[in-house]
Coordinates of C-alpha atoms and ligand atoms in Angstrom, one line a residue:
X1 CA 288.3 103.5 -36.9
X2 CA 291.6 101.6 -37.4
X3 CA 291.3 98.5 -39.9
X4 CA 293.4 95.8 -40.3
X5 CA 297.0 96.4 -40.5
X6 CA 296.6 100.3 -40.5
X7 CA 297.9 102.7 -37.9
X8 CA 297.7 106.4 -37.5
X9 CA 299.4 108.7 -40.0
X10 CA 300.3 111.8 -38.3
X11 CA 301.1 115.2 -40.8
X12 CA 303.0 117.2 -38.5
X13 CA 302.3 121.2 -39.7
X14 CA 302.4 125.0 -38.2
X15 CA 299.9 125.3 -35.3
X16 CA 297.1 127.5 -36.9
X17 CA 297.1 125.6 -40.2
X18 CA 295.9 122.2 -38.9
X19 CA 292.4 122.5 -40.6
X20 CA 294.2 123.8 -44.3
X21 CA 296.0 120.4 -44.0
X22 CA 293.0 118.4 -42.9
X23 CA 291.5 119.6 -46.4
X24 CA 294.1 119.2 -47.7
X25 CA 294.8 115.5 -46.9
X26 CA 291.2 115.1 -47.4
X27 CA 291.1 116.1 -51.0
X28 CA 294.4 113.8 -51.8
X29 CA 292.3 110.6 -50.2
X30 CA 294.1 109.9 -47.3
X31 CA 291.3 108.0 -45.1
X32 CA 289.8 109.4 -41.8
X33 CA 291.7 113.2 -41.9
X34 CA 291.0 114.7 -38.2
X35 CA 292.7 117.7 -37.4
X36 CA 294.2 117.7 -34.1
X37 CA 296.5 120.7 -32.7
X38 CA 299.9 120.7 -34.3
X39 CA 298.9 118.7 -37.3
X40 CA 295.9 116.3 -38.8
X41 CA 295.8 112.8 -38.3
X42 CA 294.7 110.1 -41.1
X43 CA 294.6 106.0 -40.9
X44 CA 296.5 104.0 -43.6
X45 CA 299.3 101.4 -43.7
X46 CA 303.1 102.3 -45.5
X47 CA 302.4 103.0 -49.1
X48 CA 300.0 105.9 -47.4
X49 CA 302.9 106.8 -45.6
X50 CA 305.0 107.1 -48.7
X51 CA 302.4 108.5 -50.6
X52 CA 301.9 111.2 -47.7
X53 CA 305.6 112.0 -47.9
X54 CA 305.4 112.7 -51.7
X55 CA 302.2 114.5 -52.1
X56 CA 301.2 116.7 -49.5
X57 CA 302.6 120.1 -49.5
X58 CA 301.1 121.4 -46.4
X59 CA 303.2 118.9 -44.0
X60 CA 306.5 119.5 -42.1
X61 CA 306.8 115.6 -41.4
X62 CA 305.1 112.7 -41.5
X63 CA 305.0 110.5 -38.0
X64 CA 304.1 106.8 -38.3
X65 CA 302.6 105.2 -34.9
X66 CA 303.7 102.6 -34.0
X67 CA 302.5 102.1 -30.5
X68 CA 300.9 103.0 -27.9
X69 CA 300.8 101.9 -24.2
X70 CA 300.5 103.3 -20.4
X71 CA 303.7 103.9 -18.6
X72 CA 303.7 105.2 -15.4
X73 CA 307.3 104.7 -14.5
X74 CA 310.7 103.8 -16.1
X75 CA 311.2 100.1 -15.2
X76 CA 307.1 99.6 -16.8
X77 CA 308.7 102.1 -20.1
X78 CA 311.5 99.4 -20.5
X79 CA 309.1 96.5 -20.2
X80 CA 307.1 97.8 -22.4
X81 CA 309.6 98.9 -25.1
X82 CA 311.1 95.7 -24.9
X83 CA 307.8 93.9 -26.1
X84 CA 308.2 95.3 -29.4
X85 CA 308.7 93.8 -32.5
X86 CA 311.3 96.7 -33.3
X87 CA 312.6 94.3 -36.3
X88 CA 309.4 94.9 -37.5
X89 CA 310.0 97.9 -38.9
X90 CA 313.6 99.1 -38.0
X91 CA 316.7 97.6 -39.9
X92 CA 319.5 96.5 -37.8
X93 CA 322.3 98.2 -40.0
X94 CA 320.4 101.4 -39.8
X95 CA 321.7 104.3 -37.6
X96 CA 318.7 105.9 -34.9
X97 CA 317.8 108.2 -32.6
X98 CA 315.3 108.5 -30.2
X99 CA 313.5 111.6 -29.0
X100 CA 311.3 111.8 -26.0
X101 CA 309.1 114.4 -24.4
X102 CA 307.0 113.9 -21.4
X103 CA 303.3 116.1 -20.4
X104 CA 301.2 116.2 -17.4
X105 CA 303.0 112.2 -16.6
X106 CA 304.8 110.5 -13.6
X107 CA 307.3 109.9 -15.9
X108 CA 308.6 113.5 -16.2
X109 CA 312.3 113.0 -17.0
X110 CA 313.1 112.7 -20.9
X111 CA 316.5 111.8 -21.0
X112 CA 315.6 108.9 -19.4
X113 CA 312.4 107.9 -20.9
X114 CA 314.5 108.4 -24.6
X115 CA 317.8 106.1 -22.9
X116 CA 315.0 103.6 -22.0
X117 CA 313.9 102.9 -25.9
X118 CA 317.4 103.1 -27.1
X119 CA 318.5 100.2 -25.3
X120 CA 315.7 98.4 -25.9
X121 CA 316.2 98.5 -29.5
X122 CA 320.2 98.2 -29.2
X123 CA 319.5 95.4 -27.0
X124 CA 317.1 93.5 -29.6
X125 CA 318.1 94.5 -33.0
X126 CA 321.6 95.4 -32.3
X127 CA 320.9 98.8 -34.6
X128 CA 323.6 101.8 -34.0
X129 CA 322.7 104.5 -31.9
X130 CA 323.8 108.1 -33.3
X131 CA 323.1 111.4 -32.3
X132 CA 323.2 112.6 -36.2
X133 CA 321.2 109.4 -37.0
X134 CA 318.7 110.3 -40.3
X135 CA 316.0 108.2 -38.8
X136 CA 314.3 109.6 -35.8
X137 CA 312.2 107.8 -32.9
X138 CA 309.7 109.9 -31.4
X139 CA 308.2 109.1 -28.1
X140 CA 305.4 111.6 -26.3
X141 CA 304.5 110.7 -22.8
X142 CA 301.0 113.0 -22.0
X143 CA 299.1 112.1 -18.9
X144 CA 301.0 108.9 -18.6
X145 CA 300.1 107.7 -22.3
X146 CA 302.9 106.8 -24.7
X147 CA 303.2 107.3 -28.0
X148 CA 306.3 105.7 -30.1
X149 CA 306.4 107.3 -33.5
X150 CA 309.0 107.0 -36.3
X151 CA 309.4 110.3 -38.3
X152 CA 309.1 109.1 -41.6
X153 CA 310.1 112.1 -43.4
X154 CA 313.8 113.3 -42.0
X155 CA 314.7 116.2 -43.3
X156 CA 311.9 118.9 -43.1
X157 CA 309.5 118.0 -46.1
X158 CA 309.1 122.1 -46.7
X159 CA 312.6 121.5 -48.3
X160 CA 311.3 119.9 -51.1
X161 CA 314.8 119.1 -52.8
X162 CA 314.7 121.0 -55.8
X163 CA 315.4 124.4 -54.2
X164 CA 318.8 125.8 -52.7
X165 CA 319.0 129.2 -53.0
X166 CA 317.1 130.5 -49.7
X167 CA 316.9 134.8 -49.3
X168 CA 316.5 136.4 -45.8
X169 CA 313.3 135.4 -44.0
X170 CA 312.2 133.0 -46.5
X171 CA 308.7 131.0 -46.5
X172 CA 308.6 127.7 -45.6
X173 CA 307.3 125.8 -49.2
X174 CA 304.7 123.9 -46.6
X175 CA 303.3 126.9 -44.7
X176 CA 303.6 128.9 -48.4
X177 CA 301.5 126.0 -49.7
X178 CA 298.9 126.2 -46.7
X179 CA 298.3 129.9 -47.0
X180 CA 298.1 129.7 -51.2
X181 CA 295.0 126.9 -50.3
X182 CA 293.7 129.1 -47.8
X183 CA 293.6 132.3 -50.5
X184 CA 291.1 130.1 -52.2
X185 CA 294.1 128.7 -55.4
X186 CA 293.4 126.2 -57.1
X187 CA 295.6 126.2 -59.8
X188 CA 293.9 127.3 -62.5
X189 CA 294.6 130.9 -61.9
X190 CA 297.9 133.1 -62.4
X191 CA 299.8 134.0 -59.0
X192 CA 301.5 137.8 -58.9
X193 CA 303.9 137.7 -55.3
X194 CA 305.2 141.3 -55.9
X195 CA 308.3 140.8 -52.8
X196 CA 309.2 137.6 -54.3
X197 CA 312.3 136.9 -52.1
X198 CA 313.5 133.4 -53.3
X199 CA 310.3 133.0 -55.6
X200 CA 308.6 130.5 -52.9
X201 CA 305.1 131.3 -53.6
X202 CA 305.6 131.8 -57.0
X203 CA 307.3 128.3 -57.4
X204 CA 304.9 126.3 -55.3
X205 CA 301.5 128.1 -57.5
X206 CA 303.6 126.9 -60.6
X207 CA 304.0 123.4 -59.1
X208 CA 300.4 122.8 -57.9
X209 CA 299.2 124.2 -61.5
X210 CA 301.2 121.6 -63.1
X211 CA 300.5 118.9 -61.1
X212 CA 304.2 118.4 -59.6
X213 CA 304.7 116.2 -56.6
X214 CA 306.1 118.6 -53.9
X215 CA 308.4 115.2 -52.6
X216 CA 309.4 114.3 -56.6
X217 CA 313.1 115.2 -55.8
X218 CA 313.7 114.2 -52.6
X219 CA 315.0 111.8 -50.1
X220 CA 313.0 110.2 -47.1
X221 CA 313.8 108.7 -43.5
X222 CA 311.4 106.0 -44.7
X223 CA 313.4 104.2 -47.4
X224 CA 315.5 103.2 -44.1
X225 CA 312.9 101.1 -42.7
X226 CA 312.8 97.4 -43.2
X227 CA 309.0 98.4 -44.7
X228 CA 310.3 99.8 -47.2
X229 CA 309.9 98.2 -50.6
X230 CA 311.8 100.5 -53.4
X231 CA 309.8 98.4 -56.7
X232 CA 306.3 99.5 -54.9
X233 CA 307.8 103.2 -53.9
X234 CA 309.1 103.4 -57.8
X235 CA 305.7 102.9 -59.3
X236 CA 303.9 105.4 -56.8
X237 CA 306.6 108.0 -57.3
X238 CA 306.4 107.2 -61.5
X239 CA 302.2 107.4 -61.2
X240 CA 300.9 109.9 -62.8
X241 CA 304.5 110.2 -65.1
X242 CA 305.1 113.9 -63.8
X243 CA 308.7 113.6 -62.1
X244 CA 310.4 116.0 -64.3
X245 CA 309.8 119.7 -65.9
X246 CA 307.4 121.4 -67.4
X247 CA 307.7 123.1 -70.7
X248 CA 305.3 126.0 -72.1
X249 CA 304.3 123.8 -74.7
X250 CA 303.5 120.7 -72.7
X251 CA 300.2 119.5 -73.3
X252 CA 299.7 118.9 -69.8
X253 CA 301.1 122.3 -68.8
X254 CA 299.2 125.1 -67.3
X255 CA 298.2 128.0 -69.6
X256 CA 298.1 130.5 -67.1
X257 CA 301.9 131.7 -65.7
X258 CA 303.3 132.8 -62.2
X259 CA 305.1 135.7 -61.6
X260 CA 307.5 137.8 -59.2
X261 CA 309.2 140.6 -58.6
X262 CA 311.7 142.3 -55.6
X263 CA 313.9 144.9 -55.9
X264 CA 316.6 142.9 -54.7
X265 CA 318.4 141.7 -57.9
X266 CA 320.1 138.6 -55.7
X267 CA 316.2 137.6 -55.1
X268 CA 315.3 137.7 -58.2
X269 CA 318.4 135.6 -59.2
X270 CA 317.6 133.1 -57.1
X271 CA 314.4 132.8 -57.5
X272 CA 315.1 131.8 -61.0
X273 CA 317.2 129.4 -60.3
X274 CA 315.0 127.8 -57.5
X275 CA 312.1 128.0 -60.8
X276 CA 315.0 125.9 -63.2
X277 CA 315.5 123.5 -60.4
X278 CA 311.8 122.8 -59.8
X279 CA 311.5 121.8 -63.7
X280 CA 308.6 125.6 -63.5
X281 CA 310.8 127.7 -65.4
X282 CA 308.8 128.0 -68.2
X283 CA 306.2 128.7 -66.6
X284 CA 307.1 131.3 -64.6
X285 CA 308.4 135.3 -64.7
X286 CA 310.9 136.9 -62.5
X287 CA 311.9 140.5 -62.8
X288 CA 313.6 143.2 -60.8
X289 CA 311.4 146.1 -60.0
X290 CA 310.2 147.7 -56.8
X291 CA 306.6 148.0 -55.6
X292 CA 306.1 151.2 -57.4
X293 CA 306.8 149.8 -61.0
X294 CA 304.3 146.7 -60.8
X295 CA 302.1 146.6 -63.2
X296 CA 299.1 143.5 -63.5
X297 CA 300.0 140.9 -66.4
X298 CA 298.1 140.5 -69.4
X299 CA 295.4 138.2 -69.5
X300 CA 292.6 137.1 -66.3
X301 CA 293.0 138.3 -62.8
X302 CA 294.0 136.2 -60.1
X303 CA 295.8 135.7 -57.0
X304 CA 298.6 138.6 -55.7
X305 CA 300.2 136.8 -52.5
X306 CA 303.1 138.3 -50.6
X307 CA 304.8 138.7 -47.2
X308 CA 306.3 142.5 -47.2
X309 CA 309.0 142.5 -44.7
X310 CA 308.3 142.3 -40.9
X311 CA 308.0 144.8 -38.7
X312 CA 309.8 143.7 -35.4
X313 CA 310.3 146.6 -33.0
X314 CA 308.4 149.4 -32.7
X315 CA 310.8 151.5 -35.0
X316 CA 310.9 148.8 -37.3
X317 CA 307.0 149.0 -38.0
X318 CA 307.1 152.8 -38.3
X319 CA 309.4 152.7 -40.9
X320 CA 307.3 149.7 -42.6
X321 CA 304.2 152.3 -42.8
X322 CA 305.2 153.8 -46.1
X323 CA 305.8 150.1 -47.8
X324 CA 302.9 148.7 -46.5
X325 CA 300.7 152.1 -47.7
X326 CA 302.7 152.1 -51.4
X327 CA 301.8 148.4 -51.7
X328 CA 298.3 148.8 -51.0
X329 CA 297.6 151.8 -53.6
X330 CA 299.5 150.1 -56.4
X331 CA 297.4 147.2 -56.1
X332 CA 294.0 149.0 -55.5
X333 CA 294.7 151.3 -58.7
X334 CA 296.3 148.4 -61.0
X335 CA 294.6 145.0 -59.9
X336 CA 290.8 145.5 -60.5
X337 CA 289.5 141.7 -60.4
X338 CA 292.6 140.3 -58.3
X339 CA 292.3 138.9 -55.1
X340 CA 295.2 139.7 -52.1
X341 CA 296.2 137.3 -49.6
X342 CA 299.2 139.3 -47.4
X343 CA 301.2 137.4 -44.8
X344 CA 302.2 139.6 -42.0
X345 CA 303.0 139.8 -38.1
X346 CA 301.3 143.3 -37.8
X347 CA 297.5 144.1 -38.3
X348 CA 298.1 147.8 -38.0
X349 CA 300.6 146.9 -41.2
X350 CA 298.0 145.2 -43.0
X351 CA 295.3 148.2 -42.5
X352 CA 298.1 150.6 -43.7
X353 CA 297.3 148.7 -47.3
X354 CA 294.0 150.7 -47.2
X355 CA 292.8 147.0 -48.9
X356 CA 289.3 145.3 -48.0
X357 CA 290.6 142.9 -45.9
X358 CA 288.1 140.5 -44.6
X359 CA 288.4 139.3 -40.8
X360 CA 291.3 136.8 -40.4
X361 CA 291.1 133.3 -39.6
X362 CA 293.3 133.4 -36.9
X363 CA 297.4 133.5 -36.5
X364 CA 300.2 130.6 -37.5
X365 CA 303.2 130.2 -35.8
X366 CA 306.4 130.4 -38.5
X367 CA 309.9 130.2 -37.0
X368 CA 308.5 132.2 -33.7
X369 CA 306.6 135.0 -34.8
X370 CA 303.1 135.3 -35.3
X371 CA 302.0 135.5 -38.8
X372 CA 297.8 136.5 -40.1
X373 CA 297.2 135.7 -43.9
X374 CA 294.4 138.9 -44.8
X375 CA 292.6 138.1 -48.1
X376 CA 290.4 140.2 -49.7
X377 CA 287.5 139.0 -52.7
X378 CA 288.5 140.0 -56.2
X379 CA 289.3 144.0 -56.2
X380 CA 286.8 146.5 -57.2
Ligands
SAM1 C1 309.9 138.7 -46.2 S1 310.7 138.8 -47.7 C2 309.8 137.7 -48.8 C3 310.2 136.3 -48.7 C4 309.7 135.4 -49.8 N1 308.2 135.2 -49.6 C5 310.4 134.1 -49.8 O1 309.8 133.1 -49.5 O2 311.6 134.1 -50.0 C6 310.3 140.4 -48.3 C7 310.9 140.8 -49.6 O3 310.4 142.1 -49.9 C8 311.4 142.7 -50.8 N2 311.1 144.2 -50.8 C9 311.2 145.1 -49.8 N3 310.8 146.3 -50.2 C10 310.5 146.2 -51.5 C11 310.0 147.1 -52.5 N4 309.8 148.4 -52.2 N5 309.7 146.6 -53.7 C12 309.9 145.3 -54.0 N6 310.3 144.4 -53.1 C13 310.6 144.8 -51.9 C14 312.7 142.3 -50.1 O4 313.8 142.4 -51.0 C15 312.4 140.9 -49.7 O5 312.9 140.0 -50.6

């Protein structure tokens, strides 16, 4: 139920991962997580918002509500739209944009259920319309039910600021967060990702061990609202004190360290860099070395995590065979005790591991293909 002056808080993440984030969200104390498809929806008022936007990893963007009504044609839209307090919550000197999409709804024509809201909110506030605008209205029209949204976030919150350097087919931060929850981490164990790419599994298992707020270095859409209220936003992004880096001897820092590998030398590069930007180098190993050199680090087992390369066509995969197979023996002969979650787009792939996979939890959608996360218990 919605209390007082709180609205629905929507975490927008990759379809398959909805119940990851509900736990997620659940854990962090946002009130009333459901998970619904595409994302997981929670109650609160704007410093929930904010705090959302800082905190949770698993989330692409975070979608305020602001209304709701039936609209079952354009001239009731516009009536409607103009009702709205949009000073409320938009500033007038602000720049916006409005998106619409319409479902199963007599009103079936986007372009002009978006023109609609624009000029009601050009007509009332006098705000600038801009195609490039940073702050983003979102309207849904499903079965003749609107939904008017602001997206909160902006940019994509899996760029979480602090990280640049991007290799080929990287892993969104969010989704690599997700899948790291999913393999059972909880910080307190060392992460091996053995096909690093731009170190973000590595990165994000240093982060969570250390307690760093995924959002700590970025901007967001929402300190363009008129709700904003930068003293409030300071304390919440200050609480806690853990803006900054880690060192090894930190008291607060993790004693257990994340590392990767790839054979790529530019990876491994980058992925340092990314680790200095994210304040984690110190807590964190990169070296260049191909499957067949990895050996487990010193100390207790824990978590290996890696997406091999893809197979796409059919020639592709044959070729992956021999990766896939050399990947799996290395780890079954040198990782007694470790656990293996493996991202890929190919079951056949994953069996060529020859590792004890246990059944998958079903697929996620990342940037169009099909990915499975197969995890196996701790390695005889
Ligand atoms: C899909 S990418 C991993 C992307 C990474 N998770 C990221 O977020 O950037 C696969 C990586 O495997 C590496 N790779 C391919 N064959 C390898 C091998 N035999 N040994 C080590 N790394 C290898 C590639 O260089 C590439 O960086």
């Amino acid at each position: 139920m919605i209390e007082g002056d709180d609205f629905e808080i929507f975490l927008v993440t990759a379809p398959g991962l909805e119940s990851a984030l509900c736990a997620e969200a659940r854990a962090a104390g946002f009130r009333a997580p459901t998970s619904v498809k595409g994302g997981v929806t929670v109650t609160g008022g704007w410093p929930d918002v904010w705090r959302a936007n800082l905190e949770i990893r698993g989330a692409s963007h975070v979608f305020a509500r602001i209304a709701a009504f039936r609209a079952l044609h354009l001239a009731q839209l516009d009536k409607r739209a103009r009702k709205l307090a949009w000073g409320e919550f938009l500033r007038k000197d602000v720049p916006f944009r409005v998106e619409a999409s319409c479902k199963h709804s007599r009103i079936y024509h986007q372009g002009a259920a978006a023109q609609r809201i624009e000029n009601a909110i050009k007509d009332q506030l006098g705000a600038p319309l801009s195609p490039d605008a940073e702050l983003c209205i979102k309207v849904r029209i499903e079965d003749d039910l609107c939904t008017i949204s602001v997206d909160t976030s902006g940019e994509s919150l899996h760029k979480r600021g602090h990280k640049e350097a991007v290799a080929k087919a990287p892993m969104r931060e969010n989704l690599a967060a997700l899948f790291l929850r999913q393999c059972g981490y909880d910080g307190t164990e060392p992460v091996v990702d053995p096909m690093c790419g731009s170190g973000t599994f590595v990165i994000e298992a240093a982060e969570i061990a250390a307690g760093l707020k995924p959002g700590r270095t970025r901007h967001f859409a929402f300190e363009q609202l008129a709700t904003f209220d930068a003293a409030a936003w300071q304390r919440l992004q200050g609480a806690g004190g853990n803006k900054g880096k880690v060192s090894g001897s930190d008291s607060r820092a993790p004693t257990v360290r994340f590392y990767g590998s790839d054979r790529d030398a530019g990876a491994i590069q980058m992925s340092r860099d990314n680790a200095e930007r994210a304040g984690v180098a110190a807590l964190t190993a990169f070296r260049q070395h191909a499957i067949s050199d990895l050996v487990a680090p010193e100390g207790p087992p824990g978590l290996v995590i890696v997406n091999p390369p893809y197979g796409g066509r059919v020639g592709d995969r044959k070729a992956l065979y021999p990766l896939y197979n050399a990947l799996g023996q290395t780890l079954r002969s040198r990782f007694t005790g470790w656990r293996v979650g493996l991202v890929t787009n190919d079951a056949s792939l994953a069996a060529a591991t020859g590792l004890p996979f246990a059944p998958p939890a079903g697929s996620v959608s990342h940037g169009g293909i099909s990915v499975t996360l197969f995890l196996t218990g701790p390695l005889p």
